[in-house]
Short mmCIF file of C-alpha atoms in Angstrom, two decimals:
data_model
loop_
_atom_site.label_atom_id
_atom_site.label_comp_id
_atom_site.label_asym_id
_atom_site.label_seq_id
_atom_site.Cartn_x
_atom_site.Cartn_y
_atom_site.Cartn_z
CA GLN A 768 -37.28 -21.28 17.52
CA ASN A 769 -34.17 -19.99 19.30
CA ASN A 770 -32.32 -23.17 18.43
CA MET A 771 -33.44 -22.86 14.83
CA ALA A 772 -32.25 -19.24 14.70
CA ILE A 773 -28.86 -20.17 16.19
CA TYR A 774 -28.55 -23.04 13.74
CA SER A 775 -29.44 -20.78 10.80
CA ILE A 776 -26.92 -18.13 11.82
CA THR A 777 -24.20 -20.74 12.36
CA TRP A 778 -24.96 -22.35 9.02
CA TYR A 779 -24.83 -18.96 7.29
CA LEU A 780 -21.47 -18.10 8.87
CA TYR A 781 -19.74 -21.42 8.16
CA TRP A 782 -21.46 -22.72 5.02
CA PRO A 783 -19.08 -21.19 2.38
CA TYR A 784 -15.96 -22.46 4.11
CA GLY A 785 -16.29 -26.10 3.14
CA VAL A 786 -15.51 -25.60 -0.55
CA PHE A 787 -11.81 -26.40 -0.42
CA THR A 788 -12.23 -29.12 2.21
CA LYS A 789 -14.46 -31.00 -0.25
CA MET A 790 -11.87 -30.43 -2.99
CA ASP A 791 -9.09 -31.70 -0.69
CA ILE A 792 -7.16 -28.46 -1.20
CA PRO A 793 -5.11 -27.16 1.75
CA GLY A 794 -5.15 -23.60 3.03
CA PRO A 795 -5.27 -21.39 6.12
CA LYS A 796 -8.24 -21.79 8.46
CA PRO A 797 -10.95 -19.19 7.78
CA LEU A 798 -12.83 -17.15 10.39
CA PRO A 799 -16.62 -16.74 10.22
CA TYR A 800 -17.64 -13.89 7.91
CA PHE A 801 -14.04 -12.61 7.50
CA GLY A 802 -12.60 -15.77 5.96
CA THR A 803 -8.82 -15.43 5.75
CA MET A 804 -8.81 -11.67 5.13
CA MET A 805 -7.32 -10.95 8.55
CA GLU A 806 -4.08 -12.44 7.23
CA TYR A 807 -3.79 -9.48 4.84
CA LYS A 808 -2.50 -7.42 7.75
CA LYS A 809 0.84 -9.06 6.95
CA GLY A 810 0.66 -7.70 3.41
CA PHE A 811 -0.45 -9.57 0.30
CA THR A 812 3.06 -10.55 -0.68
CA ASN A 813 4.02 -11.97 2.70
CA PHE A 814 0.73 -13.87 2.98
CA ASP A 815 1.02 -15.36 -0.51
CA THR A 816 4.65 -16.35 0.04
CA GLU A 817 3.87 -17.99 3.39
CA CYS A 818 0.99 -19.97 1.88
CA PHE A 819 3.15 -21.14 -1.04
CA GLN A 820 5.90 -22.30 1.31
CA LYS A 821 3.42 -24.07 3.61
CA TYR A 822 0.83 -25.56 1.23
CA GLY A 823 2.58 -25.96 -2.12
CA ARG A 824 1.60 -24.71 -5.55
CA ILE A 825 -2.18 -24.82 -5.05
CA TRP A 826 -4.07 -23.65 -1.98
CA GLY A 827 -7.41 -22.11 -1.05
CA ILE A 828 -8.26 -18.90 0.81
CA TYR A 829 -11.44 -16.92 1.46
CA ASP A 830 -11.96 -13.22 0.87
CA GLY A 831 -14.83 -12.89 3.28
CA ARG A 832 -17.28 -15.53 2.05
CA GLN A 833 -15.74 -15.65 -1.44
CA PRO A 834 -13.64 -18.78 -2.14
CA VAL A 835 -10.36 -18.00 -3.92
CA LEU A 836 -8.25 -20.78 -5.47
CA CYS A 837 -4.59 -19.73 -5.56
CA THR A 838 -2.35 -21.47 -8.07
CA MET A 839 1.29 -21.36 -9.12
CA ASP A 840 0.93 -24.43 -11.35
CA LYS A 841 2.09 -23.50 -14.86
CA SER A 842 -0.35 -25.69 -16.77
CA MET A 843 -3.32 -24.41 -14.74
CA ILE A 844 -2.18 -20.82 -15.22
CA LYS A 845 -2.04 -21.38 -18.99
CA THR A 846 -5.51 -22.91 -19.03
CA VAL A 847 -7.07 -20.14 -16.94
CA LEU A 848 -5.43 -17.15 -18.62
CA ILE A 849 -5.33 -18.36 -22.23
CA LYS A 850 -7.01 -21.63 -23.19
CA GLU A 851 -10.31 -21.04 -21.38
CA CYS A 852 -10.15 -17.25 -21.24
CA TYR A 853 -13.11 -16.57 -23.54
CA ASN A 854 -15.27 -19.53 -22.52
CA ILE A 855 -14.93 -19.65 -18.73
CA PHE A 856 -12.32 -17.34 -17.20
CA THR A 857 -13.15 -14.11 -19.00
CA ASN A 858 -13.99 -11.87 -16.08
CA ARG A 859 -12.50 -10.41 -12.93
CA ARG A 860 -14.07 -9.06 -9.79
CA LEU A 861 -15.14 -5.54 -8.85
CA PHE A 862 -15.86 -2.63 -11.21
CA ASP A 863 -16.40 -1.71 -14.87
CA ALA A 864 -12.96 -0.42 -15.84
CA VAL A 865 -11.40 -2.04 -18.91
CA SER A 866 -9.19 -4.16 -16.64
CA VAL A 867 -12.18 -5.70 -14.83
CA ALA A 868 -15.16 -5.23 -17.19
CA GLU A 869 -17.08 -8.37 -18.10
CA ASP A 870 -17.79 -10.27 -21.32
CA ASP A 871 -19.23 -8.11 -24.14
CA THR A 872 -18.56 -4.89 -22.20
CA TRP A 873 -14.87 -5.76 -21.98
CA ARG A 874 -14.71 -6.76 -25.66
CA ARG A 875 -16.31 -3.48 -26.71
CA ILE A 876 -14.00 -1.31 -24.57
CA ARG A 877 -10.92 -3.30 -25.56
CA SER A 878 -11.67 -3.08 -29.29
CA VAL A 879 -12.07 0.70 -29.02
CA LEU A 880 -8.88 1.27 -27.01
CA SER A 881 -6.52 -1.28 -28.59
CA PRO A 882 -5.70 0.74 -31.76
CA SER A 883 -4.37 3.57 -29.57
CA PHE A 884 -1.73 1.30 -28.04
CA THR A 885 -0.20 -0.27 -31.15
CA SER A 886 3.54 0.08 -31.73
CA GLY A 887 2.98 2.45 -34.66
CA ARG A 888 0.76 4.83 -32.70
CA LEU A 889 3.14 4.86 -29.74
CA LYS A 890 6.09 5.73 -31.99
CA GLU A 891 4.11 8.69 -33.31
CA VAL A 892 3.66 10.15 -29.81
CA GLU A 893 7.08 9.21 -28.38
CA LEU A 894 8.56 12.65 -29.03
CA SER A 895 5.64 14.48 -27.42
CA LEU A 896 5.84 12.15 -24.43
CA HIS A 897 9.51 12.93 -23.97
CA LEU A 898 8.90 16.67 -24.28
CA SER A 899 6.09 16.44 -21.72
CA LEU A 900 8.39 14.62 -19.31
CA SER A 901 11.09 17.21 -19.90
CA MET A 902 8.78 20.13 -19.16
CA PHE A 903 7.33 18.38 -16.11
CA TYR A 904 10.83 17.69 -14.83
CA GLN A 905 11.89 21.31 -15.35
CA LEU A 906 8.85 22.58 -13.49
CA VAL A 907 9.57 20.33 -10.53
CA ILE A 908 13.34 20.83 -10.42
CA ASN A 909 13.07 24.60 -10.68
CA THR A 910 10.52 24.86 -7.90
CA THR A 911 13.30 24.07 -5.45
CA LEU A 912 15.55 21.12 -4.76
CA SER A 913 15.33 21.84 -1.05
CA THR A 914 11.56 21.34 -0.98
CA LYS A 915 10.00 17.92 -0.65
CA ILE A 916 8.45 16.89 -3.94
CA SER A 917 5.23 15.85 -2.17
CA SER A 918 4.73 19.43 -0.94
CA ILE A 919 4.13 20.66 -4.50
CA PHE A 920 0.35 20.54 -4.67
CA PHE A 921 -0.17 19.04 -8.12
CA VAL A 922 2.72 16.57 -7.80
CA ALA A 923 1.24 15.20 -4.58
CA VAL A 924 -1.61 13.74 -6.66
CA TYR A 925 0.88 11.60 -8.60
CA LEU A 926 3.44 11.02 -5.83
CA PRO A 927 1.48 10.29 -2.63
CA PRO A 928 3.23 9.66 0.72
CA GLN A 929 3.38 5.96 -0.14
CA THR A 930 5.56 6.53 -3.18
CA ASP A 931 6.31 3.79 -5.68
CA ALA A 932 10.03 3.31 -5.10
CA GLY A 933 10.65 0.22 -7.21
CA ILE A 934 12.21 2.18 -10.07
CA LEU A 935 14.65 3.97 -7.74
CA ILE A 936 15.66 0.75 -6.02
CA THR A 937 16.16 -0.92 -9.39
CA LEU A 938 18.25 1.97 -10.74
CA ASN A 939 20.59 1.58 -7.79
CA GLU A 940 20.87 -2.17 -8.36
CA LEU A 941 21.27 -1.72 -12.13
CA TYR A 942 24.20 0.61 -11.54
CA LYS A 943 25.89 -1.93 -9.25
CA ALA A 944 25.30 -4.71 -11.78
CA ILE A 945 26.83 -2.66 -14.61
CA ARG A 946 29.86 -1.79 -12.50
CA LYS A 947 30.28 -5.47 -11.65
CA GLN A 948 30.20 -6.40 -15.34
CA GLU A 949 32.77 -3.71 -16.16
CA ASN A 950 35.10 -4.92 -13.44
CA ALA A 951 34.77 -8.52 -14.61
CA HIS A 952 35.32 -7.65 -18.30
CA PRO A 953 37.30 -4.39 -18.53
CA GLU A 954 38.23 -5.13 -22.13
CA ALA A 955 34.57 -4.74 -23.12
CA ALA A 956 34.65 -0.98 -22.55
CA LEU A 957 36.80 0.39 -25.36
CA GLN A 958 37.90 3.92 -24.59
CA VAL A 959 39.03 6.59 -27.01
CA ALA A 960 40.24 9.96 -25.66
CA GLY A 961 38.63 9.25 -22.31
CA ASP A 962 35.24 8.24 -23.70
CA VAL A 963 33.70 4.94 -24.72
CA THR A 964 33.33 4.25 -28.42
CA CYS A 965 30.05 4.66 -30.24
CA ALA A 966 29.85 0.90 -30.84
CA THR A 967 30.23 0.21 -27.12
CA ARG A 968 27.53 2.75 -26.30
CA ILE A 969 25.13 1.23 -28.80
CA PHE A 970 25.77 -2.28 -27.51
CA SER A 971 25.31 -1.16 -23.91
CA GLN A 972 22.07 0.64 -24.79
CA GLU A 973 20.67 -2.43 -26.55
CA GLU A 974 21.66 -4.62 -23.62
CA ILE A 975 20.01 -2.31 -21.10
CA ASP A 976 16.87 -2.02 -23.25
CA THR A 977 16.69 -5.81 -23.35
CA VAL A 978 17.25 -6.69 -19.71
CA PHE A 979 16.34 -3.65 -17.63
CA PRO A 980 12.52 -3.48 -17.93
CA ASN A 981 12.16 -7.26 -17.62
CA LYS A 982 14.47 -7.53 -14.65
CA SER A 983 12.91 -4.68 -12.72
CA LEU A 984 9.39 -5.93 -13.43
CA ARG A 985 10.29 -9.39 -12.17
CA LEU A 986 11.49 -8.00 -8.86
CA TYR A 987 8.81 -5.36 -8.54
CA PRO A 988 5.71 -6.31 -10.57
CA ILE A 989 3.07 -3.60 -10.73
CA MET A 990 0.23 -6.03 -10.04
CA LEU A 991 1.02 -8.45 -7.25
CA ARG A 992 -1.91 -10.73 -8.15
CA LEU A 993 -3.83 -11.79 -11.25
CA GLU A 994 -7.34 -13.18 -10.93
CA ARG A 995 -10.22 -14.59 -12.97
CA VAL A 996 -13.75 -15.68 -12.02
CA ALA A 997 -15.15 -19.01 -13.25
CA LYS A 998 -18.40 -18.47 -15.19
CA LYS A 999 -19.29 -22.14 -14.80
CA THR A 1000 -18.03 -25.26 -13.08
CA VAL A 1001 -14.96 -26.68 -14.81
CA GLU A 1002 -12.34 -29.37 -14.17
CA ILE A 1003 -8.66 -28.53 -14.66
CA ASN A 1004 -5.91 -31.05 -13.96
CA GLY A 1005 -8.26 -33.15 -11.84
CA ILE A 1006 -9.46 -30.19 -9.75
CA VAL A 1007 -13.15 -29.26 -10.06
CA ILE A 1008 -13.45 -25.47 -9.83
CA PRO A 1009 -17.03 -24.44 -8.95
CA LYS A 1010 -18.93 -21.63 -10.64
CA ASP A 1011 -18.15 -18.12 -9.29
CA CYS A 1012 -14.92 -19.32 -7.66
CA VAL A 1013 -12.04 -16.87 -8.10
CA VAL A 1014 -8.78 -18.30 -9.47
CA LEU A 1015 -5.80 -16.21 -8.36
CA VAL A 1016 -2.17 -16.18 -9.54
CA PRO A 1017 0.16 -14.64 -6.90
CA THR A 1018 2.62 -12.92 -9.26
CA TRP A 1019 4.98 -11.70 -6.55
CA ALA A 1020 5.46 -15.20 -5.13
CA LEU A 1021 5.67 -16.73 -8.63
CA HIS A 1022 8.47 -14.34 -9.60
CA ARG A 1023 10.42 -15.46 -6.54
CA ASP A 1024 9.94 -19.22 -6.86
CA LEU A 1025 13.25 -20.93 -6.06
CA GLU A 1026 12.45 -23.79 -8.44
CA ILE A 1027 12.15 -21.33 -11.32
CA TRP A 1028 14.58 -18.52 -10.46
CA SER A 1029 17.98 -19.14 -8.90
CA ASP A 1030 18.77 -16.50 -6.26
CA PRO A 1031 15.35 -14.90 -6.83
CA GLU A 1032 16.08 -11.85 -4.65
CA GLU A 1033 19.27 -11.00 -6.55
CA PHE A 1034 19.33 -8.40 -9.31
CA LYS A 1035 20.79 -10.33 -12.26
CA PRO A 1036 20.13 -8.59 -15.58
CA GLU A 1037 21.73 -11.47 -17.48
CA ARG A 1038 18.63 -13.60 -16.75
CA PHE A 1039 16.90 -11.73 -19.58
CA SER A 1040 19.76 -11.60 -22.05
CA LYS A 1041 19.10 -12.81 -25.59
CA GLU A 1042 20.78 -16.11 -24.79
CA ASN A 1043 18.72 -16.81 -21.65
CA LYS A 1044 15.41 -15.16 -22.43
CA GLU A 1045 14.21 -17.97 -24.70
CA SER A 1046 14.41 -20.47 -21.84
CA ILE A 1047 12.02 -18.48 -19.62
CA ASP A 1048 8.56 -20.01 -19.40
CA PRO A 1049 6.00 -17.28 -20.26
CA TYR A 1050 3.72 -18.56 -17.49
CA THR A 1051 6.31 -17.94 -14.79
CA TYR A 1052 6.98 -14.30 -15.70
CA MET A 1053 3.83 -12.18 -16.07
CA PRO A 1054 4.29 -8.58 -14.91
CA PHE A 1055 1.53 -7.46 -17.30
CA GLY A 1056 -0.59 -10.59 -17.11
CA ALA A 1057 -1.00 -13.07 -19.96
CA GLY A 1058 -3.50 -13.98 -22.63
CA PRO A 1059 -6.26 -11.84 -24.17
CA ARG A 1060 -6.79 -9.92 -20.92
CA ASN A 1061 -3.22 -8.86 -20.40
CA CYS A 1062 -2.53 -5.17 -19.74
CA ILE A 1063 -3.67 -3.09 -22.70
CA GLY A 1064 -1.10 -0.39 -21.87
CA MET A 1065 1.93 -2.70 -21.69
CA ARG A 1066 3.83 -1.11 -24.61
CA PHE A 1067 2.93 2.37 -23.41
CA ALA A 1068 4.17 1.60 -19.89
CA LEU A 1069 7.51 0.26 -21.15
CA ILE A 1070 8.05 3.33 -23.32
CA MET A 1071 7.16 5.69 -20.48
CA ILE A 1072 9.46 4.04 -17.95
CA LYS A 1073 12.38 4.21 -20.40
CA LEU A 1074 11.69 7.85 -21.21
CA ALA A 1075 11.36 8.73 -17.53
CA ILE A 1076 14.68 7.07 -16.73
CA VAL A 1077 16.36 8.84 -19.65
CA GLU A 1078 15.09 12.23 -18.51
CA ILE A 1079 16.07 11.66 -14.87
CA LEU A 1080 19.55 10.31 -15.55
CA GLN A 1081 20.20 12.83 -18.30
CA SER A 1082 19.67 15.70 -15.88
CA LEU A 1083 20.54 14.39 -12.42
CA THR A 1084 23.18 12.32 -10.70
CA PHE A 1085 21.96 10.39 -7.66
CA SER A 1086 24.04 9.39 -4.67
CA VAL A 1087 23.21 7.71 -1.40
CA CYS A 1088 23.33 9.53 1.92
CA ASP A 1089 23.11 8.62 5.59
CA GLU A 1090 19.31 8.51 5.38
CA THR A 1091 19.21 6.17 2.38
CA GLU A 1092 17.50 2.89 3.19
CA VAL A 1093 16.63 0.21 0.66
CA ARG A 1094 14.40 -2.69 1.60
CA ARG A 1095 13.33 -5.29 -0.91
CA SER A 1096 10.13 -6.40 0.78
CA PRO A 1097 7.25 -3.96 0.30
CA GLU A 1098 5.25 -2.89 3.32
CA GLN A 1099 1.81 -2.73 1.79
CA THR A 1100 -1.73 -3.96 1.95
CA SER A 1101 -2.74 -2.87 -1.56
CA VAL A 1102 -2.59 -4.93 -4.74
CA SER A 1103 0.27 -2.86 -6.16
CA PHE A 1104 3.82 -2.36 -4.92
CA ARG A 1105 4.09 0.70 -2.68
CA ARG A 1106 6.42 1.66 0.12
CA THR A 1107 5.26 3.24 3.37
CA LEU A 1108 8.54 5.14 3.86
CA PRO A 1109 10.19 7.57 1.42
CA TYR A 1110 13.27 6.57 -0.55
CA THR A 1111 15.85 9.20 0.43
CA ASN A 1112 18.87 10.12 -1.68
CA LEU A 1113 20.75 13.18 -2.95
CA PRO A 1114 20.12 14.45 -6.52
CA TYR A 1115 22.76 16.67 -8.15
CA PRO A 1116 22.17 18.51 -11.46
CA ARG A 1117 24.26 17.42 -14.45
CA VAL A 1118 25.81 19.71 -17.03
CA HIS A 1119 23.12 20.71 -19.52
CA THR A 1120 23.12 18.69 -22.71
CA LEU A 1121 20.81 18.49 -25.68
CA PRO A 1122 18.14 15.82 -25.05
CA TYR A 1123 18.29 12.66 -27.13
CA HIS A 1124 15.27 13.67 -29.21
CA ARG A 1125 17.47 16.60 -30.46
CA VAL A 1126 14.73 19.18 -29.86
CA PRO A 1127 15.97 21.87 -27.46
CA TYR A 1128 13.60 23.23 -24.87
CA PRO A 1129 14.00 26.28 -22.62
CA ARG A 1130 15.82 25.75 -19.35
CA VAL A 1131 16.34 28.09 -16.44
CA PRO A 1132 19.22 27.89 -13.95
CA TYR A 1133 19.05 25.17 -11.31
CA PRO A 1134 18.79 26.28 -7.69
CA THR A 1135 22.06 26.31 -5.77
CA LEU A 1136 22.62 23.21 -3.66
CA PRO A 1137 24.02 23.58 -0.14
#
């Protein structure tokens, strides 16, 4: 009986870990019960990148006893996220939010929410969004510039100690890229009475609108991984994926693939210019996912990030200081990009100007900076 009990326990601990061996798919060696989850101590992005470099475009890992097939193969990504989305790869793991709800529940929630995120509806609320950002900014900036933002009780809910710093890092790199372009083509900036012409401003604005969100989202995607669960056994490109197996797309690693992106760590806005954007494969750049289950708030997020940047840069000038430190690699163990250290710089108030929406709002004097 003791031998039978030992055999049963051993079988229970090791039984799930033969899935990828049978499929002849490489991957890190799992531990009983934990699978390969101990590797997450390195951070999701580091683990995914290491596996891609070691095993190629397809590999297998285990989240506990759950087999997870990781793929960076473009044709498989297209099949999973689009072609077989409704029939096989409809669902994700975990809870009942719209992003992870299953089957008819997801369809019902999505159909109710989708009309609120159309381009027409978002244009209707754009002004109110900008005014809300303006008032929020004024409340924060007038509290005191010498106080840490996180110490303001209600702001701490939205800006926890592990603050999302991707936008600040990207702003710094965007500024350097623009300066580089100006130095390379000084004739492009036509100046009249010490100011650039209206035509130049409009062109620059269109160029920034085109390349900035895409470029920043390639370097710092909100979701580092996309995943779907197979509702039944299916064969894709000669690989038999069993029922209930999770198929995972490591977005961070995909956006830094040397075969797809030259100098992947470099901030090059021209990658997403009108001339180059058409050549980008949609299954190699997916900051909001792809297919029917892409992010429902994609348009809303893009509008909000542009409005936030406008409000910040319209009112403040940022400069680096001795404590400023920018690191590209996130130190995180969550599925979104967060930094464990604050991004330190010096904000200085600008001269007050009328906001771009042309609706004035009350302002009070800024606190005096040391």
